[in-house]
Short mmCIF file of N, CA and C in Angstrom, two decimals:
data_model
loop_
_atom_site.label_atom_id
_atom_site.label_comp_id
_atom_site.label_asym_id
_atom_site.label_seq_id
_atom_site.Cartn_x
_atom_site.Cartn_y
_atom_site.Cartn_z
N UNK A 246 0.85 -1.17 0.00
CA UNK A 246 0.00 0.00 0.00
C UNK A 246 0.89 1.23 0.00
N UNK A 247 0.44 2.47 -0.95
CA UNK A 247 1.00 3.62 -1.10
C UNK A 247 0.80 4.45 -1.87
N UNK A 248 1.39 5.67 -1.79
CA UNK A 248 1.35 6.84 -3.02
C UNK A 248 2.93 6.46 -4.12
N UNK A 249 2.34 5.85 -5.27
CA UNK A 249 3.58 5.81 -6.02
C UNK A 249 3.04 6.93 -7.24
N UNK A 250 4.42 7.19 -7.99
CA UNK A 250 4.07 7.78 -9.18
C UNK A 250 4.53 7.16 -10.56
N UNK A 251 3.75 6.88 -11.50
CA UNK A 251 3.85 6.68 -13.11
C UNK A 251 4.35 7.65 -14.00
N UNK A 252 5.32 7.07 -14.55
CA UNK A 252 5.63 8.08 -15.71
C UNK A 252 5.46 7.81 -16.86
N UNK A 253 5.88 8.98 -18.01
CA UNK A 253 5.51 8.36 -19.44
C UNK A 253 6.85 7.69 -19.42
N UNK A 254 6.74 7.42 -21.08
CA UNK A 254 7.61 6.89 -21.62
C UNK A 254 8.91 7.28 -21.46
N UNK A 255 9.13 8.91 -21.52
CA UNK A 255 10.76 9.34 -21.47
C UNK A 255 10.82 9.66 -19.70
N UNK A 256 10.20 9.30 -18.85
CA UNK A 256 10.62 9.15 -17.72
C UNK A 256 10.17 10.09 -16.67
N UNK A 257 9.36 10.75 -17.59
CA UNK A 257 8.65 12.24 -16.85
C UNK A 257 7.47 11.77 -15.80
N UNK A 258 7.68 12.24 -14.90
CA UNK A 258 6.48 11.79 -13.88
C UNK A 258 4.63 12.75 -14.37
N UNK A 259 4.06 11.97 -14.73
CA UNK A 259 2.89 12.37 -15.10
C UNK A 259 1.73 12.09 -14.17
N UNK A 260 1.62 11.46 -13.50
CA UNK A 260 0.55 11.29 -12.04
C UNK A 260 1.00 10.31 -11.06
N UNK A 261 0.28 10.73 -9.65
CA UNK A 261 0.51 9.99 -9.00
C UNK A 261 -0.65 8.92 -9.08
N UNK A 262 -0.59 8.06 -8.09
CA UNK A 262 -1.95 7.02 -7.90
C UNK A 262 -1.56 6.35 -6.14
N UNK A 263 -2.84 5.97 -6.01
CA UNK A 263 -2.73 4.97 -4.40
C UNK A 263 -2.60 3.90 -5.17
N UNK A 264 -1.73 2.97 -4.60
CA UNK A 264 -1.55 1.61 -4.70
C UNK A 264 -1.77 0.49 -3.33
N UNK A 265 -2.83 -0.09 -3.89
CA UNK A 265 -3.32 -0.82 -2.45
C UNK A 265 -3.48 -2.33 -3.03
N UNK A 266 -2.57 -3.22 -2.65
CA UNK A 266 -2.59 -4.88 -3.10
C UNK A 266 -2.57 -5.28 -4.72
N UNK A 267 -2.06 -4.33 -4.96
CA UNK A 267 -1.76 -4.42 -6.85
C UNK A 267 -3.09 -4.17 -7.64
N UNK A 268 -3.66 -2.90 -6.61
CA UNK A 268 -4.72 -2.14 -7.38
C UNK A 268 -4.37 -0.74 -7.60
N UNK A 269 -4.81 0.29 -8.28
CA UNK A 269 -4.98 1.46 -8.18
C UNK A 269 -6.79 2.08 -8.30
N UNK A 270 -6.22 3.07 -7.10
CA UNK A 270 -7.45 2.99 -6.79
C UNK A 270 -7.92 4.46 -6.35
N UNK A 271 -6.59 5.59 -6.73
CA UNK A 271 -7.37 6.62 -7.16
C UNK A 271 -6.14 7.45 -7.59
N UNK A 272 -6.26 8.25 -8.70
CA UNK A 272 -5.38 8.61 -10.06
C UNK A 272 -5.29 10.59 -9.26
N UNK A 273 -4.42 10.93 -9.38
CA UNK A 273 -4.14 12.13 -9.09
C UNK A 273 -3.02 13.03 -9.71
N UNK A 274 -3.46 14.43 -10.04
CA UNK A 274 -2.51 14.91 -10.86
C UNK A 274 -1.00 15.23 -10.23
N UNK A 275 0.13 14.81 -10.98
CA UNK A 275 1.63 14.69 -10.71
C UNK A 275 2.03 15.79 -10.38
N UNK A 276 1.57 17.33 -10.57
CA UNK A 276 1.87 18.58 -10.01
C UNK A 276 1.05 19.44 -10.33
N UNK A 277 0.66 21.02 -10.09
CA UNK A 277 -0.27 21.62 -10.03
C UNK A 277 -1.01 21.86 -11.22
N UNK A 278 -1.93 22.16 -11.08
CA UNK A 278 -3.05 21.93 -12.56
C UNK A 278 -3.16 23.56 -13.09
N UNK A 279 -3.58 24.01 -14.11
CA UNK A 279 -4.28 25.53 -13.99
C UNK A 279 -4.89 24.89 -15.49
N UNK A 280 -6.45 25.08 -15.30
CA UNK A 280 -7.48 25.09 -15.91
C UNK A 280 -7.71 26.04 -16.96
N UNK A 281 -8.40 25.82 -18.08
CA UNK A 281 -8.59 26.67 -18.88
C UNK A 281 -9.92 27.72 -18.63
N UNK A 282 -9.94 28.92 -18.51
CA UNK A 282 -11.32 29.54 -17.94
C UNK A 282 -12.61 29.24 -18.67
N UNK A 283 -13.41 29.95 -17.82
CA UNK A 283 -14.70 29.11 -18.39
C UNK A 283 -16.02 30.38 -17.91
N UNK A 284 -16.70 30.75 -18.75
CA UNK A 284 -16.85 30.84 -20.14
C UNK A 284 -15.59 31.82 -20.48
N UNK A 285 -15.27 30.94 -21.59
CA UNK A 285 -14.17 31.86 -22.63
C UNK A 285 -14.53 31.68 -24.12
N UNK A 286 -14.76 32.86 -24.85
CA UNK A 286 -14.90 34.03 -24.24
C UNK A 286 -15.55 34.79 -23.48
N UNK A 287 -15.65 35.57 -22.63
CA UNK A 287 -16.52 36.25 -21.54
C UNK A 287 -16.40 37.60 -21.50
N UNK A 288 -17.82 38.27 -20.88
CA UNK A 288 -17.55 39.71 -20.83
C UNK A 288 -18.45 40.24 -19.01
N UNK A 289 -18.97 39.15 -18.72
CA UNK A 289 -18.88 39.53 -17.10
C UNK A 289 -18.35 39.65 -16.14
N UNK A 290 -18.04 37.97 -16.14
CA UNK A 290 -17.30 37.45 -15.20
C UNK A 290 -16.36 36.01 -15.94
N UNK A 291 -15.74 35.67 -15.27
CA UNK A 291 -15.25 34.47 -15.86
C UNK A 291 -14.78 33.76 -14.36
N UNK A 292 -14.46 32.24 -14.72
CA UNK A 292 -14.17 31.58 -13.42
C UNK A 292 -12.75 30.70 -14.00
N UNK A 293 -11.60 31.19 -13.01
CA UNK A 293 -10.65 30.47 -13.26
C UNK A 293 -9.92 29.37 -11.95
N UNK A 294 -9.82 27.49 -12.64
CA UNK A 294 -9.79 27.27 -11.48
C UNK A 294 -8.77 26.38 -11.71
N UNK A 295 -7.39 26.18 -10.54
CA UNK A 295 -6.82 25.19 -10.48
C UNK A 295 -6.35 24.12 -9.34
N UNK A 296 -5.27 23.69 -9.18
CA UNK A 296 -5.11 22.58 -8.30
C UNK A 296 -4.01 22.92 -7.98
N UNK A 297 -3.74 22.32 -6.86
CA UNK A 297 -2.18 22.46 -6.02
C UNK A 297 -1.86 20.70 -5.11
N UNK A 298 -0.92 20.45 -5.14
CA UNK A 298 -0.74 18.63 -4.35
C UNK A 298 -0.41 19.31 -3.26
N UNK A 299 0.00 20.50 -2.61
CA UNK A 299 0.27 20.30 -1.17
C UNK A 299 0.28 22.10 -0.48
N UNK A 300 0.39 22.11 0.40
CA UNK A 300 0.18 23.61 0.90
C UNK A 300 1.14 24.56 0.50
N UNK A 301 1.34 25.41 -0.06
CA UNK A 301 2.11 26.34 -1.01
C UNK A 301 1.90 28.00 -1.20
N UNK A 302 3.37 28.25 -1.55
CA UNK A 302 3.15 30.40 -1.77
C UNK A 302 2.27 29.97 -3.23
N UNK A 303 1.01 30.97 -3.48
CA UNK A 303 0.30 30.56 -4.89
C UNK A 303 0.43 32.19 -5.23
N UNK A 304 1.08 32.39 -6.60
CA UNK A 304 0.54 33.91 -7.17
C UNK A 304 -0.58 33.35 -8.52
N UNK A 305 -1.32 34.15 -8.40
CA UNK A 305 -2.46 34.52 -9.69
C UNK A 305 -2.45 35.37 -10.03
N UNK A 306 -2.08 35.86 -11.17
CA UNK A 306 -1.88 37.26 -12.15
C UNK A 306 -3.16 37.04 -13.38
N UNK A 307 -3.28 38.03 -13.98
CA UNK A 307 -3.57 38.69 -15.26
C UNK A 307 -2.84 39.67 -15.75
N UNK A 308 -2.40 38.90 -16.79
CA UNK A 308 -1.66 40.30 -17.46
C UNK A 308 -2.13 40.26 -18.95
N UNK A 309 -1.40 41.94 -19.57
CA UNK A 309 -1.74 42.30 -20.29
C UNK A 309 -0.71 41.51 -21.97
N UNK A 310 -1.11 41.56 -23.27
CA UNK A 310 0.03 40.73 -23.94
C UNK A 310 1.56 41.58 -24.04
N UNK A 311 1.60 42.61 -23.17
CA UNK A 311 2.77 43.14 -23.64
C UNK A 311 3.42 42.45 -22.30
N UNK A 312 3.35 42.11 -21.50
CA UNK A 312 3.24 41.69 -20.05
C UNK A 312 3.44 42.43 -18.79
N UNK A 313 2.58 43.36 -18.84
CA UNK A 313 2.23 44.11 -17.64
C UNK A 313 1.01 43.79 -16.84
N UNK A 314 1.32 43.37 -15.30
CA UNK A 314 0.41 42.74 -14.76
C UNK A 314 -0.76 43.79 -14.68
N UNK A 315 -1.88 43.55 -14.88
CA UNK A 315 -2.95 44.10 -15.20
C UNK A 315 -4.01 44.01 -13.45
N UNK A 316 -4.04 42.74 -13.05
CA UNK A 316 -4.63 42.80 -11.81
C UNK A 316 -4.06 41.00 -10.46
N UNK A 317 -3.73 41.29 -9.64
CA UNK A 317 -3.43 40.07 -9.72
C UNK A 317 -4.82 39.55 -8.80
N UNK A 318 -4.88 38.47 -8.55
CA UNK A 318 -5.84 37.61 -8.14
C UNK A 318 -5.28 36.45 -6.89
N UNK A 319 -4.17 35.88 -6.71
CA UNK A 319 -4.23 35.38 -5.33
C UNK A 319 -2.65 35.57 -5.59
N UNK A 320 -2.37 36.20 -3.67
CA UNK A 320 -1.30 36.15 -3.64
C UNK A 320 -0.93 35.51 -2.02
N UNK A 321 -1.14 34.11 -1.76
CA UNK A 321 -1.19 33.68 -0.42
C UNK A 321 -0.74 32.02 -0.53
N UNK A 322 -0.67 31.86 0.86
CA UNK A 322 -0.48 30.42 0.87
C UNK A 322 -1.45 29.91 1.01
N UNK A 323 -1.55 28.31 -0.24
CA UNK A 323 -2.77 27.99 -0.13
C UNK A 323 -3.10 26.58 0.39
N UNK A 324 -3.85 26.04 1.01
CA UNK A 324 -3.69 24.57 0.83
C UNK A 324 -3.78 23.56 -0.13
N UNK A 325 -3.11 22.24 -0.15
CA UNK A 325 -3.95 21.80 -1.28
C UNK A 325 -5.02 21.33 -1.91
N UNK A 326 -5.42 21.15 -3.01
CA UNK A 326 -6.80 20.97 -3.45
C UNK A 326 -7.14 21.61 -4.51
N UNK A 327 -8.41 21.80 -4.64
CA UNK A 327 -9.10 22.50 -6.13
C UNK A 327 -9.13 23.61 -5.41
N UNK A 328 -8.95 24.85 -6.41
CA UNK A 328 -9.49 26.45 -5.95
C UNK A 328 -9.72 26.51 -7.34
N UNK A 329 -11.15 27.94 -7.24
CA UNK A 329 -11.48 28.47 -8.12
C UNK A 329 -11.44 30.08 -7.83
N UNK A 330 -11.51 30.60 -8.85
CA UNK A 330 -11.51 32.33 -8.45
C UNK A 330 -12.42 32.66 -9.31
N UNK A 331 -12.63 33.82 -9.20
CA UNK A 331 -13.66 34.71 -10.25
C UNK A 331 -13.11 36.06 -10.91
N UNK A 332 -12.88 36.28 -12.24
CA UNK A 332 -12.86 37.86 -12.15
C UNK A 332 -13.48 38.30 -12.89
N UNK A 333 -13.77 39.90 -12.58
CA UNK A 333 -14.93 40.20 -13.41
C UNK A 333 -13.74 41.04 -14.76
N UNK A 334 -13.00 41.19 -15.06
CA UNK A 334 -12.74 42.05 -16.36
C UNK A 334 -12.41 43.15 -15.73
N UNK A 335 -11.67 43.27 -14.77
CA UNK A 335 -11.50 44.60 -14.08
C UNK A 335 -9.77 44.75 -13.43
N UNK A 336 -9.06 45.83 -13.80
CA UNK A 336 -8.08 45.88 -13.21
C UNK A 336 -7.41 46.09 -12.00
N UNK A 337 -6.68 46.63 -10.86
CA UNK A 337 -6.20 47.22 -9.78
C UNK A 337 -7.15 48.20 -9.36
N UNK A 338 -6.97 48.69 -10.23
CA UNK A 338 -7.65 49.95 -9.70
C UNK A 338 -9.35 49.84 -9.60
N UNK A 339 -10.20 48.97 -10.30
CA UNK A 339 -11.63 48.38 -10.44
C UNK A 339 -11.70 49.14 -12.00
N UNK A 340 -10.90 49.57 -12.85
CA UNK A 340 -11.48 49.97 -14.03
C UNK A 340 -11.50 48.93 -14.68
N UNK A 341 -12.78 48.94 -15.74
CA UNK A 341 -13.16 48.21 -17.09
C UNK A 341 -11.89 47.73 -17.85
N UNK A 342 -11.35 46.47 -18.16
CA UNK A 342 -10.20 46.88 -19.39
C UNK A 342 -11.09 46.27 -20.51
N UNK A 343 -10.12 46.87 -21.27
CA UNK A 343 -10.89 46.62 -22.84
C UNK A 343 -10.63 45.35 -23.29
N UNK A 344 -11.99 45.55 -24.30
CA UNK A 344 -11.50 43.77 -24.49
C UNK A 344 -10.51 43.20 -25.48
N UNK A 345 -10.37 42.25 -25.55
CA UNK A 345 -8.54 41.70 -26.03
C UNK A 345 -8.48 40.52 -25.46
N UNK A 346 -7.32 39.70 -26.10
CA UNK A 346 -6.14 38.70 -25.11
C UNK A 346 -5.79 39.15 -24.10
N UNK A 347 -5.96 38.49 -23.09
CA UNK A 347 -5.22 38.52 -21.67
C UNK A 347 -4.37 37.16 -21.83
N UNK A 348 -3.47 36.83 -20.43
CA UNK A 348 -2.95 36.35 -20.46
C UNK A 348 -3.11 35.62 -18.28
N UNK A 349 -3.51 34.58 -17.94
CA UNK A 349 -3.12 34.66 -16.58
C UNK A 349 -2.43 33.06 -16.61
N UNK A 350 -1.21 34.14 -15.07
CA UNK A 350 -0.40 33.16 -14.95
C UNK A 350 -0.39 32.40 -13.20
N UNK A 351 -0.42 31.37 -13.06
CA UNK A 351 -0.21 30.59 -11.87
C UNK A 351 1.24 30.26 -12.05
N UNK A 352 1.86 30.42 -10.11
CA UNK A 352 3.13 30.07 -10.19
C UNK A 352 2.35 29.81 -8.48
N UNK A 353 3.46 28.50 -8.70
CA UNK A 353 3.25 27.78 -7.28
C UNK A 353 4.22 26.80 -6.98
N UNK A 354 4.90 27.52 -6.38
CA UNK A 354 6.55 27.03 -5.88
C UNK A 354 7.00 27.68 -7.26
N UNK A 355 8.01 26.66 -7.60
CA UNK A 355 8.89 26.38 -8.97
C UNK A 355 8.12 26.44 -9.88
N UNK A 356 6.75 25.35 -9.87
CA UNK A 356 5.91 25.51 -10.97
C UNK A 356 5.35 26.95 -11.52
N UNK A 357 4.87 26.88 -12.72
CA UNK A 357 4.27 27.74 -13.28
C UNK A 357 3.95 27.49 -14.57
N UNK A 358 2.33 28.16 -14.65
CA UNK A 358 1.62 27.87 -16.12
C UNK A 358 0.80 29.00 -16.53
N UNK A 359 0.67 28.91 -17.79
CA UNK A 359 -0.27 30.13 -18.09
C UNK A 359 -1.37 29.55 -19.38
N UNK A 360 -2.53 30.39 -19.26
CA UNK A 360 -3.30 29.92 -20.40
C UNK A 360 -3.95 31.86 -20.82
N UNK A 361 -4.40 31.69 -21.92
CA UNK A 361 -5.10 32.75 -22.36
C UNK A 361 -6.56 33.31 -22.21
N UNK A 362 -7.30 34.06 -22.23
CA UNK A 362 -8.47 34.54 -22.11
C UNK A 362 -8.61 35.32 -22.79
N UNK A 363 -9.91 35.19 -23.39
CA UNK A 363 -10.43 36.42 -24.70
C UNK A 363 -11.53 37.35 -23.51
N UNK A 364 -11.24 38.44 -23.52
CA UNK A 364 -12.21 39.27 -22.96
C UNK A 364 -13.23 40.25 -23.79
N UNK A 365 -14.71 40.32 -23.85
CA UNK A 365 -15.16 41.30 -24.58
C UNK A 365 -16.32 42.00 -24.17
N UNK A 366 -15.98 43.33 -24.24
CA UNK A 366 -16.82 44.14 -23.57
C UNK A 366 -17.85 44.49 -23.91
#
């Protein structure tokens, strides 16, 4: 019985799993997740959500494509698990930005990922 991890083919660790009597018996992601938002494209609100394997410093940014952070969204330690956030299309200051490519980035520890968002006003 245990937490082992599987890798692909070239040796990269791609998930963990419980191993209990030469079963597996529940599949878990190998390091932090960041989700693609949803609805994208959006002009209210949008919901962006990801995962973390263990308690961690988490930053959440939005930035702009030239890469100027535009607003950030979590800057704390988090536990692990699923989190989701919300933003409405709004910068630092609470102004409107226009709509366009954004860009938000999760960094948690070492890791870090980014995906895109279409915003329209």
């Amino acid at each position: 019985m245990g937490l082992r991890r599987r890798g692909d083919e070239r040796g990269n660790e791609s998930f963990a799993y419980l191993y209990i009597g030469g079963n597996i018996y529940l599949g878990l992601p190998g390091s932090s997740q960041l989700e693609q938002n949803y609805p994208n494209p959006f002009n209210a609100a949008t919901t962006i959500q990801f995962s973390i394997l263990r308690s961690i410093e988490v930053e959440l940014a939005i930035y702009d494509l030239a890469g100027q952070e535009v607003v950030g969204l979590v800057s704390d330690r988090l536990q692990a698990g699923v989190h989701t956030v919300q933003w409405d299309g709004r910068d630092h200051s609470g102004r409107e930005l226009a709509s366009g490519v954004y860009v938000y980035r999760l960094q948690a520890g070492r890791e870090m990922a980014t995906r895109k968002l279409l915003l329209l006003q």
